[in-house]
Structures are given as structure tokens and as C-alpha cells.
CSV table of C-alpha atoms in Angstrom, one decimal:
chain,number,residue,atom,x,y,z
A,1,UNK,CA,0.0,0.0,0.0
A,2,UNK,CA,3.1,2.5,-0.3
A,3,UNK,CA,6.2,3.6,-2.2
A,4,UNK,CA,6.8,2.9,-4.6
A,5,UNK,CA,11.7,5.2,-10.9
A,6,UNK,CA,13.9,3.5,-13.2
A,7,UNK,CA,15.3,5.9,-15.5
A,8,UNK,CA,17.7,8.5,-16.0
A,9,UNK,CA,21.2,8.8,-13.1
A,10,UNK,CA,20.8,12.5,-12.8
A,11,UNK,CA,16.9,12.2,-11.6
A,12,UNK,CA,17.3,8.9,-10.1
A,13,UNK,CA,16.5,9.9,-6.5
A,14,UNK,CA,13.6,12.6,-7.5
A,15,UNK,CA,12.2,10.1,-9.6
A,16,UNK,CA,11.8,7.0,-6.5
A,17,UNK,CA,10.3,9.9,-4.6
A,18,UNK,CA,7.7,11.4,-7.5
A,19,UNK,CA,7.0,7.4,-7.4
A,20,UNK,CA,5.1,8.1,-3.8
A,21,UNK,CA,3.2,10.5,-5.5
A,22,UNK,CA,1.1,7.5,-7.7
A,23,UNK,CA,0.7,4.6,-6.3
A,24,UNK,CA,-1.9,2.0,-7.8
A,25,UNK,CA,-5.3,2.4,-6.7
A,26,UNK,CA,-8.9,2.0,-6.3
A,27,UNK,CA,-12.4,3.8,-6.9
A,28,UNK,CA,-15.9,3.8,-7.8
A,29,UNK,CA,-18.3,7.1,-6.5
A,30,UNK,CA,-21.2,6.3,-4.3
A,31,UNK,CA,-24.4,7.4,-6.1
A,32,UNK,CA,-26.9,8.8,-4.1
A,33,UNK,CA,-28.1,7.4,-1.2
A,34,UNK,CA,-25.9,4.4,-1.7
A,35,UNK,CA,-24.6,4.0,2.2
A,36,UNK,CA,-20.7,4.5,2.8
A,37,UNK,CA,-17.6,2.1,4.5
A,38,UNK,CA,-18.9,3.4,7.5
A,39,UNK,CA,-21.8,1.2,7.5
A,40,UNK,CA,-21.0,-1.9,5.6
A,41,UNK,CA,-20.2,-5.0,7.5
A,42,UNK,CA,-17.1,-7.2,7.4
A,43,UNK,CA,-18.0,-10.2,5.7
A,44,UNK,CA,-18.6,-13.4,7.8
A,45,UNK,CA,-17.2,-16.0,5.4
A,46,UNK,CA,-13.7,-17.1,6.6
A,47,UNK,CA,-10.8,-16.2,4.5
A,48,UNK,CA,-8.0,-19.1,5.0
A,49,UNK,CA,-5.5,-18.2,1.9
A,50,UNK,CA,-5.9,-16.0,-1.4
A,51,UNK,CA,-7.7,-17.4,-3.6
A,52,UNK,CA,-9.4,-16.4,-6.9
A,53,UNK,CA,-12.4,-17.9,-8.8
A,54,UNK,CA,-11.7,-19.5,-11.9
A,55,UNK,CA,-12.3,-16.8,-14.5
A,56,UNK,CA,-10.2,-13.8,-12.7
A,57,UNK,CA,-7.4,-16.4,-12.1
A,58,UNK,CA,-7.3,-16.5,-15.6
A,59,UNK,CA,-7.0,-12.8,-16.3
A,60,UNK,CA,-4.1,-12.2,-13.2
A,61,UNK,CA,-2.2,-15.3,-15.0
A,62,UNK,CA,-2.4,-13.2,-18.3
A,63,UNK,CA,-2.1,-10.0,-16.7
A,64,UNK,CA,1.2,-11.0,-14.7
A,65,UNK,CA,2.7,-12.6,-17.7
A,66,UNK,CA,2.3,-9.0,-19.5
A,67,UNK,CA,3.0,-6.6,-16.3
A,68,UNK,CA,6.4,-8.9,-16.0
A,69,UNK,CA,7.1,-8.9,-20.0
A,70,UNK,CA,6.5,-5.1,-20.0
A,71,UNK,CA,9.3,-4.6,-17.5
A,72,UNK,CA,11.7,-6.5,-18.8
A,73,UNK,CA,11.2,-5.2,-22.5
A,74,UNK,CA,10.9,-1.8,-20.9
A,75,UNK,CA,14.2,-1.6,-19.5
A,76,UNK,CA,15.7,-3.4,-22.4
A,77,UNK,CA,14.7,-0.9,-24.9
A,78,UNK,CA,15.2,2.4,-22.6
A,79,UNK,CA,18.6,1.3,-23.0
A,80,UNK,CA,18.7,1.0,-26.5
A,81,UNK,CA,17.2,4.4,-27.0
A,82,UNK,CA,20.0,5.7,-25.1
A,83,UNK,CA,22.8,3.4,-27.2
A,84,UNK,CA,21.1,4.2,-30.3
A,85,UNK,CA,20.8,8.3,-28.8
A,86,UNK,CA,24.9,8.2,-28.7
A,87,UNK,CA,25.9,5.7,-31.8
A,88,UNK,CA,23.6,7.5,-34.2
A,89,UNK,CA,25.8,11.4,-33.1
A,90,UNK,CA,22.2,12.1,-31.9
A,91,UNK,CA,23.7,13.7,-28.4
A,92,UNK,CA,26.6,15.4,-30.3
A,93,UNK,CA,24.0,17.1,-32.4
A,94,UNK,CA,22.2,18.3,-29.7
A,95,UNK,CA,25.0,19.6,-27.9
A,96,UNK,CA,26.1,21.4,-31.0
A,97,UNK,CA,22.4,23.2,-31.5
A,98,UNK,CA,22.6,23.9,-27.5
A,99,UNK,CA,26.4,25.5,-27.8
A,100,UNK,CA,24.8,27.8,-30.8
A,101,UNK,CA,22.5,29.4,-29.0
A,102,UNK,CA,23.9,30.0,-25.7
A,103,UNK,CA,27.4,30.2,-24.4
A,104,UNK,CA,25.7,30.5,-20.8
A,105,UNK,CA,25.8,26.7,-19.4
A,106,UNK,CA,22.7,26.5,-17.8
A,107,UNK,CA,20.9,28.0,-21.3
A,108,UNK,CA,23.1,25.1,-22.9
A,109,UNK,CA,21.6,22.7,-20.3
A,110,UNK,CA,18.0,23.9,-20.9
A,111,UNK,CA,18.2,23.7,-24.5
A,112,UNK,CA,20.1,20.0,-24.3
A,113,UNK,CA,18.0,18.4,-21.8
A,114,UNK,CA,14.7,19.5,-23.4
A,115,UNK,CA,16.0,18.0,-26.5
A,116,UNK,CA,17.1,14.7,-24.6
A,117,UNK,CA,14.7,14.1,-23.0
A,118,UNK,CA,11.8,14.8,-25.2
A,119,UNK,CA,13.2,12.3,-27.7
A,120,UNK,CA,13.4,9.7,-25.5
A,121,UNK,CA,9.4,10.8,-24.1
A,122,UNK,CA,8.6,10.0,-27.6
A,123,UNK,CA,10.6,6.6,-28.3
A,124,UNK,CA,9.4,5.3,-25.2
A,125,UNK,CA,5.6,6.7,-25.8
A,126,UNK,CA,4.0,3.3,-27.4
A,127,UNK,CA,5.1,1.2,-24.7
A,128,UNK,CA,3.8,3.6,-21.8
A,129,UNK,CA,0.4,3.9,-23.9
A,130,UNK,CA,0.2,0.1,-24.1
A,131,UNK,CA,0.6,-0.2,-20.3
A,132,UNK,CA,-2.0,2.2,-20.2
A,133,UNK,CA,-4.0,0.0,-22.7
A,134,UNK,CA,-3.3,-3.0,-20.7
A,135,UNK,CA,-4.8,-0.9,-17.1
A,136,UNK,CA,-8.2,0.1,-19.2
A,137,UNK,CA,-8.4,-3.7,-20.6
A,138,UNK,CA,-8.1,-5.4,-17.7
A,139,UNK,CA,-10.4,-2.9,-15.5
A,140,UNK,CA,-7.8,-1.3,-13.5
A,141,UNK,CA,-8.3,2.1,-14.9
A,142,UNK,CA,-10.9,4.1,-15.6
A,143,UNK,CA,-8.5,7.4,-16.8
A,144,UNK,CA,-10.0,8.2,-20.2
A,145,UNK,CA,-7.0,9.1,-23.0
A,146,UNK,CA,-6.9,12.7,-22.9
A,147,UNK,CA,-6.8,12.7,-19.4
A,148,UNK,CA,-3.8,9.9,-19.4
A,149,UNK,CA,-2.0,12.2,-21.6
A,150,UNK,CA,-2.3,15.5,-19.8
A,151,UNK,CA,-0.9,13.8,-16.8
A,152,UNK,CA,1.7,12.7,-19.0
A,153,UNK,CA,3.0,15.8,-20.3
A,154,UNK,CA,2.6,17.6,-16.8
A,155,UNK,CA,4.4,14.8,-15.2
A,156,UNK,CA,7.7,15.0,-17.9
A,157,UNK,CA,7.4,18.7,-17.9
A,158,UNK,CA,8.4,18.2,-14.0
A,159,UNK,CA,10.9,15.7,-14.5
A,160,UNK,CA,12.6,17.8,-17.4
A,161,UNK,CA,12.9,20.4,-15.0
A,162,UNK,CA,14.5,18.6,-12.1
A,163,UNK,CA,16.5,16.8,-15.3
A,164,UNK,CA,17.5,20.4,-16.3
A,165,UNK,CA,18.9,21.4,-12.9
A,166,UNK,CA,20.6,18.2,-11.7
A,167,UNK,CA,22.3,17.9,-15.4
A,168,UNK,CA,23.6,21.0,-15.3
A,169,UNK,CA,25.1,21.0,-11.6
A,170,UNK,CA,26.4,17.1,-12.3
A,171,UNK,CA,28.3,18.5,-15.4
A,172,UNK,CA,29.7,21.9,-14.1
A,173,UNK,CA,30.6,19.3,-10.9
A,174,UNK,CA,32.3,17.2,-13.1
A,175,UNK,CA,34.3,19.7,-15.0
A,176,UNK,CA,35.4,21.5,-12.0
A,177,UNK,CA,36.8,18.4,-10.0
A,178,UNK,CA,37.5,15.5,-12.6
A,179,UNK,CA,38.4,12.8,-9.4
A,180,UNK,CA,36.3,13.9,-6.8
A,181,UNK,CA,32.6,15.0,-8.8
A,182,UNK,CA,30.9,11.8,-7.5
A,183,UNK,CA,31.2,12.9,-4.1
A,184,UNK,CA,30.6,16.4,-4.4
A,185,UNK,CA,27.4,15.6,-6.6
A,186,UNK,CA,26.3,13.3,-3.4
A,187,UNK,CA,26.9,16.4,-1.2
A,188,UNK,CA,24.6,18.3,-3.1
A,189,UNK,CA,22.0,15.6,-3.9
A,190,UNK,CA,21.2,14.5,-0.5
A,191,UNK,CA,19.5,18.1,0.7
A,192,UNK,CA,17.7,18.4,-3.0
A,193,UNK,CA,16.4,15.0,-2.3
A,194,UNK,CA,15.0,16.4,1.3
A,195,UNK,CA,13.9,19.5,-0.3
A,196,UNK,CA,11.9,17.5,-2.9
A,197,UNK,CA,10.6,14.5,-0.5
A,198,UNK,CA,9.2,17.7,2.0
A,199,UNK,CA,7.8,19.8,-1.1
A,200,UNK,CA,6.1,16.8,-3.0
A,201,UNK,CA,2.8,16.7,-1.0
A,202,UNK,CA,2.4,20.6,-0.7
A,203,UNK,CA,3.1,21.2,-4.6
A,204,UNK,CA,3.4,18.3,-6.8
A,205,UNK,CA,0.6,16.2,-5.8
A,206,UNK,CA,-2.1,18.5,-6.0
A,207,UNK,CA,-1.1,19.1,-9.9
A,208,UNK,CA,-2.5,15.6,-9.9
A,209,UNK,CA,-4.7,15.1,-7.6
A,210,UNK,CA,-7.3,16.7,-5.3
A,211,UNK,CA,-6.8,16.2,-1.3
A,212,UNK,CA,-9.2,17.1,1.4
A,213,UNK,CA,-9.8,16.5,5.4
A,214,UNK,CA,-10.6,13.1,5.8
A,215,UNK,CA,-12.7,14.5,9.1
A,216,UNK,CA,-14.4,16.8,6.8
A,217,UNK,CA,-15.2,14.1,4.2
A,218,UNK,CA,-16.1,10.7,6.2
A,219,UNK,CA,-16.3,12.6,9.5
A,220,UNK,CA,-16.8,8.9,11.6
A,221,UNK,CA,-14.1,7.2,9.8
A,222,UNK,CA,-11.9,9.9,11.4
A,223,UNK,CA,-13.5,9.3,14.5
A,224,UNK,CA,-12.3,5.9,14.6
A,225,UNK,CA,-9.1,6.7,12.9
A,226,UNK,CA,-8.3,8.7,16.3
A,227,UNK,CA,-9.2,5.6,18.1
A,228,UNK,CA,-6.8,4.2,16.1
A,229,UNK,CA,-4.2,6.7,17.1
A,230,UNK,CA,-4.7,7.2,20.3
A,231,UNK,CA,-4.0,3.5,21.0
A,232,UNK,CA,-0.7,3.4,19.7
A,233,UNK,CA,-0.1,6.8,22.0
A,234,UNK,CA,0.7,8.9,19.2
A,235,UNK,CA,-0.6,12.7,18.1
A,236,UNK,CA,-1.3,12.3,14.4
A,237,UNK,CA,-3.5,16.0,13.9
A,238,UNK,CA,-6.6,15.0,11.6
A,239,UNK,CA,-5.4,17.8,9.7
A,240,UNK,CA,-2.2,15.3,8.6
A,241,UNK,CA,-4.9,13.0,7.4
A,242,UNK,CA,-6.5,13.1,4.0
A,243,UNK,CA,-8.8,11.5,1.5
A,244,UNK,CA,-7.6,11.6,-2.1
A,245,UNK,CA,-9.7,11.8,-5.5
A,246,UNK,CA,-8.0,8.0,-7.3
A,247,UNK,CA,-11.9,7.2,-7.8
A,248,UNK,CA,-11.3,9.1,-11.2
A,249,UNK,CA,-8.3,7.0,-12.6
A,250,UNK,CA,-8.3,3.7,-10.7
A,251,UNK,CA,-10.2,0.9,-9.8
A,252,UNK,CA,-7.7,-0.9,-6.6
A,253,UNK,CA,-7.4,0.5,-3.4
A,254,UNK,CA,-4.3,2.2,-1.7
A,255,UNK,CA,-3.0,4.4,0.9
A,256,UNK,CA,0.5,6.0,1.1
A,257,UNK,CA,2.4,7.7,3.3
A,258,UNK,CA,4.4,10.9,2.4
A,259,UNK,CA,6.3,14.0,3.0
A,260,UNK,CA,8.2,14.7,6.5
A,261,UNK,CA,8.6,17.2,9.2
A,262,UNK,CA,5.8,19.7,8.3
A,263,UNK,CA,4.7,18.0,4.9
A,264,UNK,CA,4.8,14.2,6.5
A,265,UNK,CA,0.9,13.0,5.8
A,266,UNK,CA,-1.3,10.1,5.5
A,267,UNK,CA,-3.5,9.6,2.5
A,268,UNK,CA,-6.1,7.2,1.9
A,269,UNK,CA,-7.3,6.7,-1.7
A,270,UNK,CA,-11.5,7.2,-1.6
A,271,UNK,CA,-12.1,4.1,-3.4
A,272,UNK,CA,-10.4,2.3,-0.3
A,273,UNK,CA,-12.7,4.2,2.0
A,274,UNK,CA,-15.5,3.1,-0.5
A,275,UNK,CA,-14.5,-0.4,-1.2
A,276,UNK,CA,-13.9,-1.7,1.9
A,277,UNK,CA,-15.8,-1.6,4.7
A,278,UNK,CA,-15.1,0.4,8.6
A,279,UNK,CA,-12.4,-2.3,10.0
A,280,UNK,CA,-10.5,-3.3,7.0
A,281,UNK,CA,-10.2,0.5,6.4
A,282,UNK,CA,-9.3,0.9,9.7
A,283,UNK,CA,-6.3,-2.1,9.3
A,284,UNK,CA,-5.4,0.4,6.2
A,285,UNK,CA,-5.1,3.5,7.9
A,286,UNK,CA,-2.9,1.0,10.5
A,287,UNK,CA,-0.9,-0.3,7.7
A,288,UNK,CA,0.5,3.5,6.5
A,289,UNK,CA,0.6,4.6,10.2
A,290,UNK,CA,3.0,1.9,10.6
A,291,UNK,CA,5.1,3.5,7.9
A,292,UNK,CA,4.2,6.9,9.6
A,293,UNK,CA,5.1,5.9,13.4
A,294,UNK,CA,8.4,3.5,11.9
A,295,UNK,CA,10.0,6.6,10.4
A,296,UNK,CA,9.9,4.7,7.1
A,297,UNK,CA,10.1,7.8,4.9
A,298,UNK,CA,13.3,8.6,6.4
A,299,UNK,CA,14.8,5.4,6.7
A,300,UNK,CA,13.6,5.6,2.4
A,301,UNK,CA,15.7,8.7,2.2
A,302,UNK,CA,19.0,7.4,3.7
A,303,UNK,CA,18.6,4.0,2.0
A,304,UNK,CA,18.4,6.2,-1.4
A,305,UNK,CA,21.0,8.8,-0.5
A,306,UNK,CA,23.1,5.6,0.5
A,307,UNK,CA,22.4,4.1,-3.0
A,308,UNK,CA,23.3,6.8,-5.0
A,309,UNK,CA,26.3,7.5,-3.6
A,310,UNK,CA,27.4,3.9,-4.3
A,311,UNK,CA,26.2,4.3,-8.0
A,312,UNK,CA,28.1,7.8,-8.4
A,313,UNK,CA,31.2,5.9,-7.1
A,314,UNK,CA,30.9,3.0,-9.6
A,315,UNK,CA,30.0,5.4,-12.6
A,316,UNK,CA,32.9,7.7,-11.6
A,317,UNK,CA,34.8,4.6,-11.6
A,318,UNK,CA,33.8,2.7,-14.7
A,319,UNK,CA,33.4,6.2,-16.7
A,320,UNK,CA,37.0,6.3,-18.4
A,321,UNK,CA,37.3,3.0,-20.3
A,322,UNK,CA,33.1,3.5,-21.1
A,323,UNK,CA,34.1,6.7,-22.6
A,324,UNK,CA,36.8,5.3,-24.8
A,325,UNK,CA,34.2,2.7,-26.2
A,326,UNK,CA,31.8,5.3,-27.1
A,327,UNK,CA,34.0,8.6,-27.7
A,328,UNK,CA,34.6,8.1,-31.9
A,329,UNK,CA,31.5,6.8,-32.6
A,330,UNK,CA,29.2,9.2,-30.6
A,331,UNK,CA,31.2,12.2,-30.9
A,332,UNK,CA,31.6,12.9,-26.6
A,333,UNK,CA,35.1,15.4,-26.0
A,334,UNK,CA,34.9,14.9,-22.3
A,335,UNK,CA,32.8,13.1,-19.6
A,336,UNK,CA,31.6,16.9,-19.0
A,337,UNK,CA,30.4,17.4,-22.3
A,338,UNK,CA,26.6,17.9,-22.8
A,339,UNK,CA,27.0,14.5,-25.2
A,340,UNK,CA,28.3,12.1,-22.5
A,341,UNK,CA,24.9,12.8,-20.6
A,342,UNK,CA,23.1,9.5,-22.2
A,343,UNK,CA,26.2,7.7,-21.6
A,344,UNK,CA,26.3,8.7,-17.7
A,345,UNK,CA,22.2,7.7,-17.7
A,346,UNK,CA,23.4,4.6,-19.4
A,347,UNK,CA,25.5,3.4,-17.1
A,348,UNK,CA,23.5,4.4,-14.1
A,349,UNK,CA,20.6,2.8,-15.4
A,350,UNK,CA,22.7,-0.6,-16.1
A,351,UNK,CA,23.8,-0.7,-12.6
A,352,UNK,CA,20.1,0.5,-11.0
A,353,UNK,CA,18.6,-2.7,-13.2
A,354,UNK,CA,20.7,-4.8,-11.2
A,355,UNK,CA,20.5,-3.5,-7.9
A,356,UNK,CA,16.8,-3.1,-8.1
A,357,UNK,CA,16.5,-6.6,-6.0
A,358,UNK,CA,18.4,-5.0,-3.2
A,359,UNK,CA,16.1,-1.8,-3.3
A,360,UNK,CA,12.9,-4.1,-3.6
A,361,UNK,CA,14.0,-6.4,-0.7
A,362,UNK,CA,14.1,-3.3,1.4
A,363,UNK,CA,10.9,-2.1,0.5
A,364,UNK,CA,9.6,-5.7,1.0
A,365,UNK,CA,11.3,-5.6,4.6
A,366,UNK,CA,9.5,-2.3,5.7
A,367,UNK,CA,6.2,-3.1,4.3
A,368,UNK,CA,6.2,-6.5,6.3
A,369,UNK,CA,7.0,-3.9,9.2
A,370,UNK,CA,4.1,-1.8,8.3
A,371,UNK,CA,1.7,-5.4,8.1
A,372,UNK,CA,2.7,-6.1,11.8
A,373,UNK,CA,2.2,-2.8,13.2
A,374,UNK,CA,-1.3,-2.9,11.1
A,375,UNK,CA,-2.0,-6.3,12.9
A,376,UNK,CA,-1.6,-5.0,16.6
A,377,UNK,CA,-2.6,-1.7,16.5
A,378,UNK,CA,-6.0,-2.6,15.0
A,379,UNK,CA,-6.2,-5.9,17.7
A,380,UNK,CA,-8.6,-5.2,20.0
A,381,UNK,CA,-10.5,-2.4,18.0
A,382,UNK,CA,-11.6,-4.5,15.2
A,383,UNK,CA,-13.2,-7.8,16.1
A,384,UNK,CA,-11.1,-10.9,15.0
A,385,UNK,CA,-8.4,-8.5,13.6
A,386,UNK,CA,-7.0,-11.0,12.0
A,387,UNK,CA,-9.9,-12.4,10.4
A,388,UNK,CA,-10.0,-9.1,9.3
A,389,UNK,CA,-6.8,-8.4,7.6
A,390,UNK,CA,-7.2,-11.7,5.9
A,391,UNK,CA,-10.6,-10.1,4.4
A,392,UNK,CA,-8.3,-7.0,3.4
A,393,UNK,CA,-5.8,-8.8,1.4
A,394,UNK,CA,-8.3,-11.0,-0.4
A,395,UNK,CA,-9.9,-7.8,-1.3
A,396,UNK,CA,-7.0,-5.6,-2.5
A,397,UNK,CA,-5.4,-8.6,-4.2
A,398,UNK,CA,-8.8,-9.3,-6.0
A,399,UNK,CA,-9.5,-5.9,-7.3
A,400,UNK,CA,-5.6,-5.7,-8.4
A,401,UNK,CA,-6.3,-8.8,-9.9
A,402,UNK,CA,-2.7,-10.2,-8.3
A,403,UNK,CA,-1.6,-13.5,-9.4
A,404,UNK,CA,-1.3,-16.1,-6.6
A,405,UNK,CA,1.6,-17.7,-7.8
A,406,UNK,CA,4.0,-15.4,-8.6
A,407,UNK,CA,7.3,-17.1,-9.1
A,408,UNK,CA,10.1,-16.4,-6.6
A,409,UNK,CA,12.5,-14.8,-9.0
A,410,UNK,CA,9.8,-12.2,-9.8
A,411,UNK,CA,9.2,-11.4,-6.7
A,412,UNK,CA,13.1,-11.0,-5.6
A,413,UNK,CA,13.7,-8.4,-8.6
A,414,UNK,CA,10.3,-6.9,-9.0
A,415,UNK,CA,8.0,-6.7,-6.4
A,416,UNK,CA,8.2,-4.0,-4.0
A,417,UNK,CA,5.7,-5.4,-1.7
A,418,UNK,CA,5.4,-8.6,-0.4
A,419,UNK,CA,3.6,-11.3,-2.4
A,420,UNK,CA,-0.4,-11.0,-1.7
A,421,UNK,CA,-0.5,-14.5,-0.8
A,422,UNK,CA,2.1,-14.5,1.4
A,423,UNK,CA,0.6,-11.2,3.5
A,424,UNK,CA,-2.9,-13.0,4.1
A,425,UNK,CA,-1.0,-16.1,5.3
A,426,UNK,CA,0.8,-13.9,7.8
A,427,UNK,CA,-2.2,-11.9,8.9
A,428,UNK,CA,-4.0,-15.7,9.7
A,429,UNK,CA,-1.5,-16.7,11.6
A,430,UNK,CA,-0.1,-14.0,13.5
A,431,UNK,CA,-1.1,-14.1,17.1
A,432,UNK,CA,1.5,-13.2,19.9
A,433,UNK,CA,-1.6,-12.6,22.2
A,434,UNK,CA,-2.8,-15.9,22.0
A,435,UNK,CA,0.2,-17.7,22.2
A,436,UNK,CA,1.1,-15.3,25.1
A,437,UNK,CA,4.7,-13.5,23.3
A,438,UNK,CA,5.0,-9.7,23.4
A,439,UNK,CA,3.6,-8.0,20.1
A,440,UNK,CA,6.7,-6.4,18.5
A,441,UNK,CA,5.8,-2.7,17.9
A,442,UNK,CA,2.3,-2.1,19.9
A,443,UNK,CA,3.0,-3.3,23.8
């Protein structure tokens, strides 16, 4: 239910946090009169393991053979656009056009990146449409075209403005201290990626969505919420919690944590709050508090900042003999030059591909975290919490249609949570208070 970038070294960081920003979701507006969460009652049919009826196994069987294709040919080809960008002079050019109409650097890096970047926006546009395609088909998605593609373009117009910044510091870096840019680049990336983690809730997620109150919009759910948080003897304001509009793209359910310090917040999607009823929301809210009260955004931070200064080293390190093999053909002078920019995303995103289990088992590791503290801090609030949770997971893995089987390599290298079938199984059969042990995070 959280967290959730794969692309270019100089936007790396920004790009894992813009990931917070849309996670996958669920919706579907009440019509009148219909009655809300609030009032619908946890189902009474025992939920032992996940399981799916015959005809929606099918269709997460076919759906997980294309989600796991599409990754693998995604990253693939986004690095043959980038060999194809250098071996073709396409770089060079641009650099040329950029030097003719500025000799100011950061007018260079403007002009460059745009051009960069855009192409690759373009190149990479039929697969991101067919994922798209893929959402609509199999009833994730509800986002019509036009509105896909507005986000789209608002969404690159942001990242070519962070690329814009970050290119243009990493290659004035570079040129100023040859040996030493990969640490200085660190220095300065660490307190941009603070900077962009505290100002993502306040200004880049309302460009996408609409956030309000949740005690102004489902004023009983945030009744109970503060049940909720008064339990676990923590001051969460109501004003940190809010309710956000997915119902208009999506068809799953989802809450996410984000921001920190003055920006930290809890969001719940409103088809969650509509899908599910009072207690399952409630285990939810418990879930993403977990992440809230377990400093998991932070501990997200250093484990990013840690990462990039590791893959700085490496491409600092492997840059010089790189740059032999691609200097004649691709016409690069220097690694500083505006043309070895696809060769430095190159390499980055080589080395990201690969280290992508280590991120994911991390992210799997905290979310397990976030299940437990769910588990307790609901026990004794919802009846048969763990009945409940069970109930939870059946339901978000049904409307995500997740595949039950998902093969272990896939999950190692690809999965960010763990596997659906493997959280209801936990939820079943955790139960320190019955077996009389000490629950790990809620005493």
C-alpha cells in the first residue's frame, strides 16, 4: 500500500520519490443514497488463503505474464534508445544546437535536456500507452486518453525540470573536480532529495490530484481513525490525514504515506474508503501509520542517499574506459560534455537494473513492518483483527487482480511489496496474544 523510478542517473532519487506520488489504486463514486464504509459490515465467510475464482485467475495469470514482460522489455529498450541516442551522433548534435545558442551553461543545459529528453518521451511513448492500454483492458483504470496524456506531459514537464537542474550542476561538478565529482554531486544531492521529498505533498501532488480532510469528508471514519491513534499513543492531527480523488483514474485500493517534518501525511485513496468496509479501512489507515510511526520515509531517504552514492562511485569509476568505447563513434570530447549525458544515464541505469533486488528487498522488509504494526494496533479495535486483515488482502489482491503464484525470482527483482498471498497467510496466523509473546511494535 506504499512507495513505490527506473530511469535517468541525474533524476534517479527525485524520480523514486515522484514514485510516492502514484501509487496503484482503487475507486468507484457512491451514487446517491448508496450508504458508505462506515456502514457496511465485514464479511462473515472465513478467509483461509488468497484465492481467486476460476475466471479472474485467468485474467491475473495473463495480466502478470504482460505486467512482467513489459518490464523486462521496458528496461531493455530504454537502454537502447539511449545506445542508439549516442551511436547514431544524436547527443553530439544536440549539444552542437545547445552551444549555438547560448554560451551560458545553464541556457546550454536547458536547451540540451529538453531536446534529450523529449526524444526519449517520444521513443518510449507506445510502450507507456500500451501499459495504459493494458490498465483500461483489464479494469484497473478508468483514466480516459486525454486525461492519461495531460498527466503525462505535466508529469515530464516536471521531470525535465528537475533533469534540467541536476544535469547542469552534475556536469559543471564534473568539470570542476574530474576525481572527486561523484562525491561532491552526493553532497549536493542529499539536501535536494530532502527538499523534494518535503515539497512533494504541498506542490506536486495536487497538480495531480485533489486532497481534502478526511474529518471533513467521512467525518466517523476519522472518528475511529483517532481511536486508532490514540491506542498506539501517538498525536497524528486530523489535519495530517487526507482522503484523495484515485476514484477518477483507478479501480484498486491504496494508501501512502508521504512527506516529513511539516509535509509528512497520511493519505487514503477514496475508493479504499468506498471499497472496503469500517475495519478493513481501519487495518489500512494502521498499515501506513505503521510506515508513519516506523520513520519509514526517512529510513527511504538514507537508503536512497546511500544508493546513490554507491552508484556515483561505480560510474565515476567505470566512466573512463566507457568513454573510450563510445568517444569516436558518438562524438563525446569529455565526460563533461553535454554528449556524454546518455552515456552517464546509461551506465547508471545498467547498474540500477541490477541493484533493483536489493532496493525491492528493502521495500519488501518495511512493508512486512508496516503489516505487523497494522496487525496490533488494530487488535482489539476490530473484532477478530486478524480475520480481518485476511478479508483486506483477499480484497486488494482481487481488485488488483494479483496472481497467486507469482514465481520467486519475480518477486526477488520486482515486487516492492510482499507477495499478496504470502501477507494474508501472515495476517492468519499472527497471534503473539494468543500464544502469550510480546507483540513487537504495539505493547
Amino acid at each position: 500500500m506504499l512507495w513505490s523510478s527506473e530511469k535517468f542517473m541525474a533524476i534517479l532519487a527525485f524520480m523514486a520519490i515522484l514514485a510516492m506520488a502514484f501509487p496503484a489504486g482503487v475507486q468507484e463514486s457512491h451514487p446517491a443514497g448508496t450508504p458508505t464504509a462506515m456502514h457496511q459490515p465485514t464479511s462473515t465467510v472465513t478467509t483461509t488463503s488468497y484465492t481467486l475464482p476460476p475466471d479472474k485467475l485467468e485474467k491475473s495469470k495473463a495480466l502478470y505474464t504482460t505486467w512482467v514482460s513489459l518490464r523486462i522489455i521496458s528496461s531493455i529498450y530504454s537502454f537502447f534508445i539511449l545506445l542508439a541516442v549516442l551511436f547514431f551522433g544524436i547527443a553530439a548534435r544536440y549539444r552542437d544546437w545547445a552551444e549555438s545558442v547560448s554560451r551560458w551553461r545553464f541556457v546550454q543545459a536547458m536547451v540540451f535536456v529538453a531536446l534529450l529528453m523529449i526524444t526519449i518521451i517520444v521513443l518510449e511513448l507506445p510502450l507507456r500507452a500500451y501499459g495504459h492500454h493494458v490498465s483500461l483492458d483489464y479494469g484497473l483504470s478508468i483514466e480516459g486518453w486525454g486525461a492519461w496524456f495531460v498527466d503525462l506531459l505535466k508529469g515530464e514537464a516536471l521531470m525535465i525540470g528537475f533533469a534540467v537542474i541536476i544535469v547542469w550542476l552534475l556536469t559543471t561538478i564534473i568539470r570542476k573536480s574530474p576525481t572527486r565529482w561523484w562525491f561532491y554531486s552526493w553532497l549536493i544531492a542529499v539536501p535536494l532529495l530532502g527538499f523534494v521529498v518535503f515539497v512533494l505533498p504541498l506542490v506536486v501532488d495536487p497538480m495531480f490530484n485533489k486532497f481534502k480532510p478526511l474529518e471533513k469528508t467521512q467525518p466517523q471514519l476519522a472518528d475511529a481513525i483517532e481511536k486508532v491513534v490514540q491506542r498506539g499513543g501517538l498525536t497524528i492531527p486530523k489535519s495530517r490525514i487526507y482522503e484523495m480523488d484515485a476514484s477518477r483514474r483507478y479501480t484498486t485500493l491504496n494508501a501512502y504515506v508521504t512527506g516529513f517534518g511539516a509535509s509528512k501525511r497520511v493519505v487514503i485513496w477514496d475508493t479504499t474508503i468506498q471499497k472496503l468496509p469500517a475495519p478493513e479501512t481501519l487495518l489500512v489507515f494502521g498499515h501506513e501509520m505503521g510506515h508513519y510511526v516506523l520513520h519509514h520515509v526517512i529510513y527511504g531517504m538514507i537508503a536512497a542517499a546511500a544508493g546513490l552514492l554507491v552508484g556515483l562511485y561505480l560510474v565515476y569509476r567505470i566512466s573512463g574506459w566507457i568513454l573510450k568505447l563510445f568517444r569516436q563513434r558518438s562524438g563525446i570530447r569529455e565526460l563533461s560534455d553535454w554528449a556524454a549525458v546518455p552515456m552517464i544515464f546509461l551506465v547508471f541505469g545498467v547498474l540500477s537494473f541490477f541493484a533493483e533486488p536489493v532496493g525491492n528487498t528493502f521495500s519488501r522488509h518495511i512493508e512486512h513492518q508496516a503489516d505487523i504494526y497494522g496487525l496490533e494496533i488494530t487488535h482489539g479495535i476490530n473484532p477478530s483483527s486478524e480475520e480481518v486483515a485476511a478479508h483486506t488482502f483477499q480484497a486488494l489482491g482481487e481488485l488488483s487482480l494479483d496472481y497467486p503464484y507469482p514465481s520467486k525470482g519475480v518477486v526477488l527483482w520486482y515486487y516492492d511489496h510482499p507477495a499478496i498471498a504470502d501477507r494474508l497467510r501472515f495476517a492468519r496466523d499472527y497471534d503473539p496474544w494468543g500464544k502469550g509473546q510480546t507483540p513487537k511494535y504495539v505493547k
